[in-house]
CSV table of C-alpha atoms in Angstrom, one decimal:
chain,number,residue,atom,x,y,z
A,12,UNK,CA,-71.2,-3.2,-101.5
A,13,UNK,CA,-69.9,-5.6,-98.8
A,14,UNK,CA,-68.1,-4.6,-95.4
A,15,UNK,CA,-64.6,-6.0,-97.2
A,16,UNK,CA,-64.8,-3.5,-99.8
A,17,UNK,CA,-65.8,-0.4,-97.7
A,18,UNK,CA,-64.1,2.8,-97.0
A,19,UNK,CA,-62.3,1.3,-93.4
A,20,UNK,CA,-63.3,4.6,-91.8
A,21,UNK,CA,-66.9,4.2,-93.0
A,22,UNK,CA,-67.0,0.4,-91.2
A,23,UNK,CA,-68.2,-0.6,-88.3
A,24,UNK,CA,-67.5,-3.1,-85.9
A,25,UNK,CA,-71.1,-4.9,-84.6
A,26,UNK,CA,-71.7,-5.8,-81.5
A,27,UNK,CA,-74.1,-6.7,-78.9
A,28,UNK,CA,-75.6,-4.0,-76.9
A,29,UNK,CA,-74.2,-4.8,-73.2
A,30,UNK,CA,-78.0,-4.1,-71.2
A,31,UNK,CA,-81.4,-4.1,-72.0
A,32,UNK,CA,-82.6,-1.1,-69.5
A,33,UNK,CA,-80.1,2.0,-69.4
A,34,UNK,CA,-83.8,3.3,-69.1
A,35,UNK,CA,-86.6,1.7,-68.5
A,36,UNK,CA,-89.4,1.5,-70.7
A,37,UNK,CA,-92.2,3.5,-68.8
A,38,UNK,CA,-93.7,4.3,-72.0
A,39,UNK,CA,-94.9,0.9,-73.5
A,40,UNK,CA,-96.1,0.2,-69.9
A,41,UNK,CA,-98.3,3.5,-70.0
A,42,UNK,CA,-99.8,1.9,-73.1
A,43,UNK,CA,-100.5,-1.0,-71.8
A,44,UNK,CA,-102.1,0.3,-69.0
A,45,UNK,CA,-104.0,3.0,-70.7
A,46,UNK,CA,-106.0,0.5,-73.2
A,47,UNK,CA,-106.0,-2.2,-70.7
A,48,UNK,CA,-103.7,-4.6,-72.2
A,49,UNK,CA,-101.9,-7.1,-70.2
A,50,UNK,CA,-98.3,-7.5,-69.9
A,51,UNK,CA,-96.5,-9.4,-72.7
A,52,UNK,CA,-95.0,-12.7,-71.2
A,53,UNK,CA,-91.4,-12.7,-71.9
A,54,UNK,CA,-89.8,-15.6,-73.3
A,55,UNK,CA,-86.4,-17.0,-73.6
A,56,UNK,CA,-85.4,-15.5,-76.6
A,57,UNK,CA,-83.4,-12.5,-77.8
A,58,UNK,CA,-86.0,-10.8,-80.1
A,59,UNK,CA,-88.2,-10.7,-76.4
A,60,UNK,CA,-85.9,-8.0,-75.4
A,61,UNK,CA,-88.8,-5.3,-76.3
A,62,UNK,CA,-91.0,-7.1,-74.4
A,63,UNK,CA,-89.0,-6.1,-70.9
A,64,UNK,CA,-91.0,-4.1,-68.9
A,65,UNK,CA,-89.9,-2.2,-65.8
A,66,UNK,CA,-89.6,-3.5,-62.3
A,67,UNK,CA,-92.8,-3.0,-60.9
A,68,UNK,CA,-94.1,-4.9,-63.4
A,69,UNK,CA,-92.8,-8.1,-62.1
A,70,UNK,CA,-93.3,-7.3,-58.1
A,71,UNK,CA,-95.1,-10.5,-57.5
A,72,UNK,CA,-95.0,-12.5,-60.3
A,73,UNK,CA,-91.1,-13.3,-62.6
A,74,UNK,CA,-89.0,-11.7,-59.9
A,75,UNK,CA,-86.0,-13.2,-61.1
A,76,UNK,CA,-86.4,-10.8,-64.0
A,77,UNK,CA,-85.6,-7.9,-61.8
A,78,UNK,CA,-82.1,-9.6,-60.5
A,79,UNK,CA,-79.4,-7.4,-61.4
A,80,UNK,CA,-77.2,-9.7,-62.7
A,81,UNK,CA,-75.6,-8.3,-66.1
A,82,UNK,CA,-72.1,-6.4,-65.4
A,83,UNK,CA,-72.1,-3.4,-67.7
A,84,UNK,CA,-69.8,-0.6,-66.9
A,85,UNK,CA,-67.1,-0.1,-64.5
A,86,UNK,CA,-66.4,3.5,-63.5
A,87,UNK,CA,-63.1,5.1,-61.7
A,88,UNK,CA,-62.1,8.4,-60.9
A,89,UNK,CA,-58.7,10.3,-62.2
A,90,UNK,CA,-57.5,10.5,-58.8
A,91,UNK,CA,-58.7,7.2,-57.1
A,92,UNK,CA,-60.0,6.8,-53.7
A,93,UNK,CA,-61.7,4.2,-51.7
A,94,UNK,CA,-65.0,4.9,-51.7
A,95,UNK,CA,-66.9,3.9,-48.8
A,96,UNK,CA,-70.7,5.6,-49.3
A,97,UNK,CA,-72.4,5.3,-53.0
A,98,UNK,CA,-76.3,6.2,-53.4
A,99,UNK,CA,-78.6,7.3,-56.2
A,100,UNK,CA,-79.9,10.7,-56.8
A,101,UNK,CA,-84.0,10.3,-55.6
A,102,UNK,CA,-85.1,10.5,-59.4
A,103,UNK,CA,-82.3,8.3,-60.9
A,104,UNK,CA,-80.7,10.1,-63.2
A,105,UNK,CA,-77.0,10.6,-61.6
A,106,UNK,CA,-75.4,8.8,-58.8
A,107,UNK,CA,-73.6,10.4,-56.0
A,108,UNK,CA,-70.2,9.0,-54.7
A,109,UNK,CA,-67.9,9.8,-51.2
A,110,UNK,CA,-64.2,9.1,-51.1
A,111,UNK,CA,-62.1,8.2,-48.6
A,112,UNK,CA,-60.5,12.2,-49.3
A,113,UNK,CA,-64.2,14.1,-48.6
A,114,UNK,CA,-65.1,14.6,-52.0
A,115,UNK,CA,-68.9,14.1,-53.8
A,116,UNK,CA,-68.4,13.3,-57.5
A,117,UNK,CA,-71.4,12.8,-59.7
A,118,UNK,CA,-72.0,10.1,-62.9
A,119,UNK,CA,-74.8,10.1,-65.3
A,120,UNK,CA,-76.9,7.3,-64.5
A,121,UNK,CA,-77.6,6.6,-68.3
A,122,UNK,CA,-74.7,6.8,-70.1
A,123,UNK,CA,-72.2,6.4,-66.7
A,124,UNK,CA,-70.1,9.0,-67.7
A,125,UNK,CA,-68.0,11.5,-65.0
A,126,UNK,CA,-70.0,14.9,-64.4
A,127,UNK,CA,-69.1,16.5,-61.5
A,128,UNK,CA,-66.5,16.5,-58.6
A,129,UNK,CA,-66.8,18.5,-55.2
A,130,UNK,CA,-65.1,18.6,-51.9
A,131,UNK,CA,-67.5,18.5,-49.5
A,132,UNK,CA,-66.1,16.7,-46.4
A,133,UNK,CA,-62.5,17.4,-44.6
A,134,UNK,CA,-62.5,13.8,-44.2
A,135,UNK,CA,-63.6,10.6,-45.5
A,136,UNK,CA,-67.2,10.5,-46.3
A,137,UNK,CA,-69.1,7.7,-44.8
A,138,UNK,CA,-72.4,7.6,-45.0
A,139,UNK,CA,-74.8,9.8,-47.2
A,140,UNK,CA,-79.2,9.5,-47.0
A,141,UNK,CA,-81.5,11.3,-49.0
A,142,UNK,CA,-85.0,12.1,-47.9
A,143,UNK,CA,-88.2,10.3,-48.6
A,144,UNK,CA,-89.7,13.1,-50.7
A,145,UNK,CA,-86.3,14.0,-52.0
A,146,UNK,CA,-85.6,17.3,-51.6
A,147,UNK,CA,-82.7,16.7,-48.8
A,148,UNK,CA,-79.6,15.0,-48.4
A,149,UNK,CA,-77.5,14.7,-45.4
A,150,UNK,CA,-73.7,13.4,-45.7
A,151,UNK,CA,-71.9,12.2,-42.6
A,152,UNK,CA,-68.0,12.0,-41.9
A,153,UNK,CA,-65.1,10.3,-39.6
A,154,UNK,CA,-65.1,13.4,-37.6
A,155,UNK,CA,-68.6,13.1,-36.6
A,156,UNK,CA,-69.8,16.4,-38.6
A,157,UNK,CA,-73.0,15.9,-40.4
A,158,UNK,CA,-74.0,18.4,-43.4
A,159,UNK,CA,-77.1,18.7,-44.9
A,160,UNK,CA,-77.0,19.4,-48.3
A,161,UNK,CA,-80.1,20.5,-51.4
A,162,UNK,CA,-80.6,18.5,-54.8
A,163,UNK,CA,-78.0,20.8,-56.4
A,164,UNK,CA,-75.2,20.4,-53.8
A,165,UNK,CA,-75.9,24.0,-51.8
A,166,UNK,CA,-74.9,23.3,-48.4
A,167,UNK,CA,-77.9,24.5,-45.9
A,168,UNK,CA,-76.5,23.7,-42.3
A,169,UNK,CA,-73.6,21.9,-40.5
A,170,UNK,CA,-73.7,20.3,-37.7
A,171,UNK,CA,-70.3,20.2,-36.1
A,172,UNK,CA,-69.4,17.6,-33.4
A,173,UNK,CA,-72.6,16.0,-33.6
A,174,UNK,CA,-71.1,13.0,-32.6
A,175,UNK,CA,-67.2,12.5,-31.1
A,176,UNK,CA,-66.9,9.4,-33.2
A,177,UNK,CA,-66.9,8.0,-36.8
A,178,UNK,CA,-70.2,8.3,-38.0
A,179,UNK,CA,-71.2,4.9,-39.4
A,180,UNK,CA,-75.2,5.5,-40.7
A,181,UNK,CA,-78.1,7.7,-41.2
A,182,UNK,CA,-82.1,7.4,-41.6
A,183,UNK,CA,-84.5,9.7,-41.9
A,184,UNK,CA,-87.8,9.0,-40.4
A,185,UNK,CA,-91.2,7.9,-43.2
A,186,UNK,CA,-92.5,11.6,-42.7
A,187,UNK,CA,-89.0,13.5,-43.2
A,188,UNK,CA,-89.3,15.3,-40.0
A,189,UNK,CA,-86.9,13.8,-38.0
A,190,UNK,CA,-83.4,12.0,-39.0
A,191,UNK,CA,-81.3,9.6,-36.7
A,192,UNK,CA,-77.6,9.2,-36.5
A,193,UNK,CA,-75.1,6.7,-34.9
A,194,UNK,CA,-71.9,6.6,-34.6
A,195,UNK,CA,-68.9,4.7,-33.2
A,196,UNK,CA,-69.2,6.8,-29.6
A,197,UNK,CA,-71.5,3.9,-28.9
A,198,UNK,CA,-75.1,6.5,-29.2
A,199,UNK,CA,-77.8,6.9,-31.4
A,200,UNK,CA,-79.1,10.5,-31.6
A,201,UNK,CA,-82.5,11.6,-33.0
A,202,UNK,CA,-82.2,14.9,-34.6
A,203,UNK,CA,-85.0,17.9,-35.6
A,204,UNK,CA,-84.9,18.3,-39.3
A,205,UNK,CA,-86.6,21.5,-39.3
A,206,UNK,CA,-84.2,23.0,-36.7
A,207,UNK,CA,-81.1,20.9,-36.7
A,208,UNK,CA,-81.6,20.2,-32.6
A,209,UNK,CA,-81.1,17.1,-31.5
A,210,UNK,CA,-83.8,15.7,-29.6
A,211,UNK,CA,-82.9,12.5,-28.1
A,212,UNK,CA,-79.7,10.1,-27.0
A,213,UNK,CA,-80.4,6.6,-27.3
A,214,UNK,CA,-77.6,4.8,-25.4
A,215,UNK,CA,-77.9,1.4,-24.5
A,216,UNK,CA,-74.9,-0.5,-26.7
A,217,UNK,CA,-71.5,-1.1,-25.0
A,218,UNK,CA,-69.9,-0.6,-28.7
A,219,UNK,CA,-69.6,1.1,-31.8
A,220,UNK,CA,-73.2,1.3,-33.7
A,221,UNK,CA,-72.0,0.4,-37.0
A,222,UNK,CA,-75.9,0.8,-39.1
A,223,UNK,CA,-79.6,2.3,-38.0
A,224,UNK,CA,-82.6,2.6,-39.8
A,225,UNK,CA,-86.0,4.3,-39.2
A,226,UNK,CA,-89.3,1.7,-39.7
A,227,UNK,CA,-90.9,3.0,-43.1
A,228,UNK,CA,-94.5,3.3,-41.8
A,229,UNK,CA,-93.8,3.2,-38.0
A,230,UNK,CA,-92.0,5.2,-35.2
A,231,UNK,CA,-89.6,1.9,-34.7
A,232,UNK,CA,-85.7,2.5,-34.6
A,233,UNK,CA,-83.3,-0.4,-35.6
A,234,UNK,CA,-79.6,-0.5,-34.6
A,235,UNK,CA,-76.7,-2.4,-34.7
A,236,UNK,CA,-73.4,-2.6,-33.0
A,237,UNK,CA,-69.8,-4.1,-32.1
A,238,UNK,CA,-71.6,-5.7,-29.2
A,239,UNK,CA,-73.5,-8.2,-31.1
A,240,UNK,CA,-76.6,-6.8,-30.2
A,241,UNK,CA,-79.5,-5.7,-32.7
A,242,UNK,CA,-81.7,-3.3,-30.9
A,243,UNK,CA,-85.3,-1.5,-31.3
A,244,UNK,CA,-85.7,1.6,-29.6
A,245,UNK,CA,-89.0,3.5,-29.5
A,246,UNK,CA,-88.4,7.4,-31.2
A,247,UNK,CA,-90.8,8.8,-29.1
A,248,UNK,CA,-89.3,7.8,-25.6
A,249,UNK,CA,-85.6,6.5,-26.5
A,250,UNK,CA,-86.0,3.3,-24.9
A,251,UNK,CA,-85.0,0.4,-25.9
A,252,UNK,CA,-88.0,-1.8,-26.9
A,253,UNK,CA,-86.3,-5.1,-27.7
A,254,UNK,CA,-82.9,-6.8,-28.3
A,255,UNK,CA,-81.9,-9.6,-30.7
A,256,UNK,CA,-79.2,-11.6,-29.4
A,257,UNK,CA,-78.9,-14.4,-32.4
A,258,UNK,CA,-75.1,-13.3,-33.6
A,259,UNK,CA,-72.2,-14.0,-31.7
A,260,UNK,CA,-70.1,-11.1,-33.7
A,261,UNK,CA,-69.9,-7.5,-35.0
A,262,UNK,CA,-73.6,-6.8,-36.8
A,263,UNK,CA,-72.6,-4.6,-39.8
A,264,UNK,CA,-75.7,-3.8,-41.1
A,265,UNK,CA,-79.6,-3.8,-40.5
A,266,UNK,CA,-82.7,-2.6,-42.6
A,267,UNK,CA,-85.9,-2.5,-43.0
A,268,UNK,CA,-87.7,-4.0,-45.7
A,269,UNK,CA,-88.3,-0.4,-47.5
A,270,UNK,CA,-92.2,-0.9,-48.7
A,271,UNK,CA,-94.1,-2.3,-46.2
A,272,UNK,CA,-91.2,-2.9,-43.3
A,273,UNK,CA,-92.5,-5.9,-42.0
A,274,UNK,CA,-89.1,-7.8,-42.2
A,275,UNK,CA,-85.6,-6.4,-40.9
A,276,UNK,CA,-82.2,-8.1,-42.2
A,277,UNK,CA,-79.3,-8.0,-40.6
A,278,UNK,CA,-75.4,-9.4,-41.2
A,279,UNK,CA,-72.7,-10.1,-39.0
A,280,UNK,CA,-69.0,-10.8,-39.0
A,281,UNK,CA,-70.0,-14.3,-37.8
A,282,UNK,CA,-70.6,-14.8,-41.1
A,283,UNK,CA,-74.8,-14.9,-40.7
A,284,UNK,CA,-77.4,-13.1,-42.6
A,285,UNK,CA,-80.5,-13.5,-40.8
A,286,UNK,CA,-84.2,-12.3,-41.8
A,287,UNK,CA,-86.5,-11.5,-38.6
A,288,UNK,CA,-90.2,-10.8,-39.0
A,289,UNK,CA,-91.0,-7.4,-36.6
A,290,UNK,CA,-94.7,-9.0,-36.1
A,291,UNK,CA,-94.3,-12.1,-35.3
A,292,UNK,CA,-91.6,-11.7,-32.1
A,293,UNK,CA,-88.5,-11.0,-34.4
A,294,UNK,CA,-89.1,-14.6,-35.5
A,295,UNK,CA,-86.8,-15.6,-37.4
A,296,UNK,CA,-87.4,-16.4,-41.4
A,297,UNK,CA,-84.2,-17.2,-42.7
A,298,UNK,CA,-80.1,-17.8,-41.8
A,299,UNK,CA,-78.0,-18.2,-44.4
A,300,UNK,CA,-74.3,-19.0,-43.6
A,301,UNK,CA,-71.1,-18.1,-45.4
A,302,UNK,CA,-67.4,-19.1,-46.2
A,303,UNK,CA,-66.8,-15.1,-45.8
A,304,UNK,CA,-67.7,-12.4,-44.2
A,305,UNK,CA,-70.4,-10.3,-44.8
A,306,UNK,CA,-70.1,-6.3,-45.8
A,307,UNK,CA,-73.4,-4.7,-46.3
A,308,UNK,CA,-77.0,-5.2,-47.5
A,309,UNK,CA,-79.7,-3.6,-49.0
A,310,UNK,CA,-83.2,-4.6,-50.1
A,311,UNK,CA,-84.8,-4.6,-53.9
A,312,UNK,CA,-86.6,-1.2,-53.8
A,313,UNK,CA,-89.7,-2.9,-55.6
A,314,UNK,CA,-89.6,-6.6,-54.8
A,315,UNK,CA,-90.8,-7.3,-51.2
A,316,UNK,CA,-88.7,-10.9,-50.9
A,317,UNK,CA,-85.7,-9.6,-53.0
A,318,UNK,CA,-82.4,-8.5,-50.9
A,319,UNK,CA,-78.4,-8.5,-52.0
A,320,UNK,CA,-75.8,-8.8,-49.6
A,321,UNK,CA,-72.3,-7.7,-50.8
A,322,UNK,CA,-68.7,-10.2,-49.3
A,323,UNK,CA,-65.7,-9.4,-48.2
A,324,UNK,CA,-64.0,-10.8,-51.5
A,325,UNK,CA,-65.6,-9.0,-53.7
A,326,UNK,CA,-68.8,-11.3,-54.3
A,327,UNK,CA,-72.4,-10.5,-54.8
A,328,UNK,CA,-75.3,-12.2,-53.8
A,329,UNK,CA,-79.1,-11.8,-54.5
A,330,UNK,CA,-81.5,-13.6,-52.3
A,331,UNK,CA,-85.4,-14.2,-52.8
A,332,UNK,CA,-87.0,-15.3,-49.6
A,333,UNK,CA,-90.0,-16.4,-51.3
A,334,UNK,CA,-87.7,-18.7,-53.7
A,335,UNK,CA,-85.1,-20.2,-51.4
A,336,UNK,CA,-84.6,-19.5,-47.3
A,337,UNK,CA,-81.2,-21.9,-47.0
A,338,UNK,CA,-79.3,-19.0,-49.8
A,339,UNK,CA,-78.8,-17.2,-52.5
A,340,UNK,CA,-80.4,-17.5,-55.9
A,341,UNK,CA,-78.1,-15.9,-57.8
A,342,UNK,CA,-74.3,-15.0,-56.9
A,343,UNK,CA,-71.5,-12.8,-58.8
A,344,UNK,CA,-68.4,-14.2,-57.2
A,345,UNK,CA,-66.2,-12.2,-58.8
A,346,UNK,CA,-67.9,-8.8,-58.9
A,347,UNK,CA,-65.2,-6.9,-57.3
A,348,UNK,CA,-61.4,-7.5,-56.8
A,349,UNK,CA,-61.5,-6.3,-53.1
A,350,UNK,CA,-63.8,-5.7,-50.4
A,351,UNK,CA,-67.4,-4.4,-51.3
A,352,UNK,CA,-68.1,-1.4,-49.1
A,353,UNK,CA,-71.3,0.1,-50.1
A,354,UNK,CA,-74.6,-0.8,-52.4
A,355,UNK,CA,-77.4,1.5,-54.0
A,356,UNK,CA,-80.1,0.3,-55.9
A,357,UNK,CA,-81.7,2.8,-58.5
A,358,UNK,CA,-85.0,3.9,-57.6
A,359,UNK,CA,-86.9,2.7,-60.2
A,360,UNK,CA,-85.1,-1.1,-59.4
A,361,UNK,CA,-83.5,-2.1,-62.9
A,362,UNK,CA,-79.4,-1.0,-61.9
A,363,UNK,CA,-77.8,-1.7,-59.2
A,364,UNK,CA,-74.3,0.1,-58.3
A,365,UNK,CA,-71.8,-1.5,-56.3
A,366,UNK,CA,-68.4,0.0,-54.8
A,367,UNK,CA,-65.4,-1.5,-53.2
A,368,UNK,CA,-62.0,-1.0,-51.6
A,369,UNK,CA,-60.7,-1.6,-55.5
A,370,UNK,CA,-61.6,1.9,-56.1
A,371,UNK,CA,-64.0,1.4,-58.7
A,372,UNK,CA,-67.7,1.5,-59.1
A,373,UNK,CA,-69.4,-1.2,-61.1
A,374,UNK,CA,-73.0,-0.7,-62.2
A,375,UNK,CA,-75.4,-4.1,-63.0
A,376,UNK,CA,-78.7,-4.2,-64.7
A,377,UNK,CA,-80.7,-7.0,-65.6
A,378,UNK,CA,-79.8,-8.9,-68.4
A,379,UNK,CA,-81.8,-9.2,-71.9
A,380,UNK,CA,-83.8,-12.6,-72.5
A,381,UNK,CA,-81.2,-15.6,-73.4
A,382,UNK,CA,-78.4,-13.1,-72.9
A,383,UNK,CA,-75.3,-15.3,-73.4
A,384,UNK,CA,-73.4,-13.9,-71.4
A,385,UNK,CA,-75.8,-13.6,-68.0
A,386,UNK,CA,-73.4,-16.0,-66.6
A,387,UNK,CA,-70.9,-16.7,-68.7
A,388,UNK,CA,-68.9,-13.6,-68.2
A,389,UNK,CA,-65.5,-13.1,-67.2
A,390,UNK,CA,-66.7,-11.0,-64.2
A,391,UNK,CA,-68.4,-13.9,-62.9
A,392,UNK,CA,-66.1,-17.1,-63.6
A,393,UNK,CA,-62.7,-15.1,-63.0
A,394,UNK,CA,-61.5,-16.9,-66.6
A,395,UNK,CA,-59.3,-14.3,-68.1
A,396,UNK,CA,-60.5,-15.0,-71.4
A,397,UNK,CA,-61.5,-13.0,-74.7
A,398,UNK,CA,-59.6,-9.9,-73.9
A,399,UNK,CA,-61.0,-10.1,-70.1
A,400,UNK,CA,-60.3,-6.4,-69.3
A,401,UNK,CA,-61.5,-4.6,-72.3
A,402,UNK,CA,-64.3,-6.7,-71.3
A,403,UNK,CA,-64.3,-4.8,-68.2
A,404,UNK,CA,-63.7,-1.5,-69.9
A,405,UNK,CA,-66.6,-2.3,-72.4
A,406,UNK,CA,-64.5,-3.4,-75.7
A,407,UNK,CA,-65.2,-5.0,-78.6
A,408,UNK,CA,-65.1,-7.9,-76.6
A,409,UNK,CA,-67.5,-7.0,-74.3
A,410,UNK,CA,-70.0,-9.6,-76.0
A,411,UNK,CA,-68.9,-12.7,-76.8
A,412,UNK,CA,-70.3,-16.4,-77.5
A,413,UNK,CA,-70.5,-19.2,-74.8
A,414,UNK,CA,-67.5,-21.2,-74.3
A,415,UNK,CA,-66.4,-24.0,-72.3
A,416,UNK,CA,-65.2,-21.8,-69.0
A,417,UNK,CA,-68.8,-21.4,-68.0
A,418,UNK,CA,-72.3,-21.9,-68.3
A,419,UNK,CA,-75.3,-20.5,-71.0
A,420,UNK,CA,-78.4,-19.3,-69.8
A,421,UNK,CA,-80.9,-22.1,-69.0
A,422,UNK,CA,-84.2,-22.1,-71.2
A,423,UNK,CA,-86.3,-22.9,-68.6
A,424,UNK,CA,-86.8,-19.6,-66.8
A,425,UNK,CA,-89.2,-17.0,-68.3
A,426,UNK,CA,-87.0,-14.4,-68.9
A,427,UNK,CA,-84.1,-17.1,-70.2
A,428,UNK,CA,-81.3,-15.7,-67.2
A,429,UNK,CA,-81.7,-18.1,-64.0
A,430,UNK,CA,-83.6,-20.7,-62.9
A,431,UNK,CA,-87.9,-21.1,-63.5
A,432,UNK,CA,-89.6,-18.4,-61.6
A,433,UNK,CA,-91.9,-19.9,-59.1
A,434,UNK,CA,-95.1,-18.6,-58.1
A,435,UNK,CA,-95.6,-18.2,-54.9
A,436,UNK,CA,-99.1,-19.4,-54.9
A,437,UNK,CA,-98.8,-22.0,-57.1
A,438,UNK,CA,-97.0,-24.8,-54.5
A,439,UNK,CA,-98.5,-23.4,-51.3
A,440,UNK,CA,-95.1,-21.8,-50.2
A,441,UNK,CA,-95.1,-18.0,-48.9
A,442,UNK,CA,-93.6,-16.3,-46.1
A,443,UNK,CA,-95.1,-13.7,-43.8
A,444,UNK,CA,-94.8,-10.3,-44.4
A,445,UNK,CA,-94.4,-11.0,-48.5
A,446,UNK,CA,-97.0,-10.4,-50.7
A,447,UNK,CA,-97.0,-13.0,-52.6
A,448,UNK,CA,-99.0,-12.5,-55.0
A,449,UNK,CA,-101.2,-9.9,-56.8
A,450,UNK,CA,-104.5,-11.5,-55.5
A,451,UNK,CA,-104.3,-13.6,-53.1
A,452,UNK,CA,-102.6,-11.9,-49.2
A,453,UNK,CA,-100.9,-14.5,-47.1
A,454,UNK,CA,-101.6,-12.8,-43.8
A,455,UNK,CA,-104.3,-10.1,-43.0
A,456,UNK,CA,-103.0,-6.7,-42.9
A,457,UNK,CA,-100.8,-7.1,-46.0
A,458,UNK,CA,-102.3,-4.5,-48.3
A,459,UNK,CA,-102.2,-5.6,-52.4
């Protein structure tokens, strides 16, 4: 019996799944692992798709595979807010959003569905950080209180008036023990964990400190203020150590790369994103200029060389430092329809949330080999084509063939979605602090 002649109720409309990884499949690389088996290479072609192993898979070798550049569900609250603070639960199974109104609400990191709502703030969350081993979380505000909060959402401690300002950032240090806060009152302060006392005031900025971040192996602070200066501070002392005066605006946001921290990132509002190596003087690796301004950053949780940057209008873009120093590699332009204001990678690496001043929160993963639609996509060429927002709301649209308003993935590239993936070894290029490959070290001191 054909589909023509079947009971309508009984038929059903077939489609193209819209990701490859809503989880990642651990399980085939156990097995390949267990009777020694190497990895299958993945090839431009759709029946590859089993073939997709998870992240760490590809850390030196085929990093464009872990680009999250597939759009593949949009999520909103009832009641919308502007969220400023996203960031993924330590195992990755939910994801943990603050509103502008105070309130935590949880999704399902699988299916993306709404599971939880909370008010946990009187005012507008800004910043949330879990800890290295998990077990803590500690959400800042506008009003400068900081809470500190278990896995299930039981409050523990509050610290009121921790800061008289907006607090703009948080980082705990690579041992839990201690946590670090600054805040638009122009101070960083260096707290107890165990206690809740603060320990130290690092003042030294004439301006709001808009982002900090704690070295992952090291006692090295990192801030970054109104005053154009990017500072290093020493925990133990609170003295500033160093200062970076390369931008000639507002820095936004700096980090540490988050395995080895041998590089630190940093944007500005003069519309810079620079890459310093922390070993080498600060020297600097890369600049990359923009139309736009900058919003925030965040670095590949598995790929060493592998940061996104989020715009002002709306646009994503991934950079690969072992790939391409001048820009991006890969760029969503229109991810968003208003200002990004905050980025969290999954911790495994294979999705990538985004949320903006549209009141929405869009999640990426990486797309399936010779995926059509990688980049021809209404979310990326802004042609409001094919029923463009049920598109966005995944429809029966959702997949569709190329057309003329945009391009089909290039064959050339392993995994069929961007361009070849180049070996870092293979034309002599590297960087310092990268690994670049699974063999061979660049530098001493770069552990494989």
């Amino acid at each position: 019996m054909d589909d023509a002649s079947a009971d309508p109720s009984q038929r059903r409309n077939v489609t193209q799944r819209r990701t490859v990884d809503i989880s990642s499949p651990f399980e085939r690389l156990y097995y390949y692992k267990k009777h020694g088996l190497p990895p299958p290479t993945v090839e431009p072609e759709s029946t590859y798709t089993t073939d997709v192993l998870p992240p760490c898979v590809y850390r030196h070798r085929d990093r464009v595979i872990n680009i999250a550049n597939k759009f593949t569900h949009l999520s909103s609250n009832k009641v919308k807010h502007v969220i400023p603070a996203i960031k993924w639960t330590p195992e990755g199974r939910r994801l943990v959003v603050g509103t502008y109104s105070g309130e935590f609400s949880l999704w399902n990191g699988s299916s993306f569905n709404f599971e939880s709502i909370m008010q946990a703030h009187d005012t507008a969350v800004t910043t949330m950080e879990y800890s290295h081993a998990g077990d803590w979380m500690i959400s800042g505000d506008t009003d400068g209180t900081i809470k500190i909060w278990q896995p299930n959402f039981n409050m523990v401690k509050e610290l009121d008036n921790a800061h008289t300002e907006c607090i703009r950032d948080i980082a705990f240090s690579h041992n839990d023990s201690k946590f670090v806060t600054c805040s638009d009152d122009n101070i960083l302060k260096i707290w107890n964990f165990s206690n809740g006392q603060q320990e130290r005031v690092l003042s030294g900025h004439h301006w709001d400190v808009k982002s900090c971040d704690w070295h992952p192996q090291m006692g090295l602070i990192v801030s970054a203020s109104k005053d154009n200066l990017v500072k290093l501070w020493d925990p133990r002392s609170g003295q500033c150590i160093s200062t970076l005066l390369k931008f000639k605006h507002t820095v936004l946001k700096t980090k540490f790369q988050p395995t080895q921290g041998n590089m630190l990132a940093a944007i500005s509002k003069d519309k810079s994103c620079r890459v310093f190596d922390i070993r080498h003087s600060s020297k600097e690796l890369m600049v990359a200029r923009d139309e736009v301004d900058y919003m925030t950053l965040l670095w590949h949780p598995i790929n060493q060389s592998i940061f996104t940057v989020a715009n002002y209008d709306g646009s994503i873009k991934n950079f690969d430092l072992l790939q391409n120093t001048e820009g991006p590699t890969h760029i969503i332009p229109y991810a968003h329809d208003k200002c990004i204001t905050s980025l969290s990678y999954n911790p495994v690496g294979h999705i990538l949330a985004s949320a903006s001043k549209d009141r929405t929160i869009r999640f990426w993963t990486r797309a399936r080999p010779y995926d059509p639609n990688a980049f021809d996509d209404p979310t990326y060429n802004n042609k409001k084509v094919n029923a463009w927002f049920f598109g966005i709301n995944n429809g029966i649209n959702a997949v569709r063939e190329k057309t003329e308003n945009g391009i089909a993935a290039p064959s050339n590239g392993l995994d069929g979605v961007g361009p070849a993936p180049m070996a870092a070894t293979s034309s002599g290029f590297s960087l310092p602090g990268i690994e670049s490959s699974s063999k061979v070290s660049s530098l001493p001191g770069l552990s494989i």
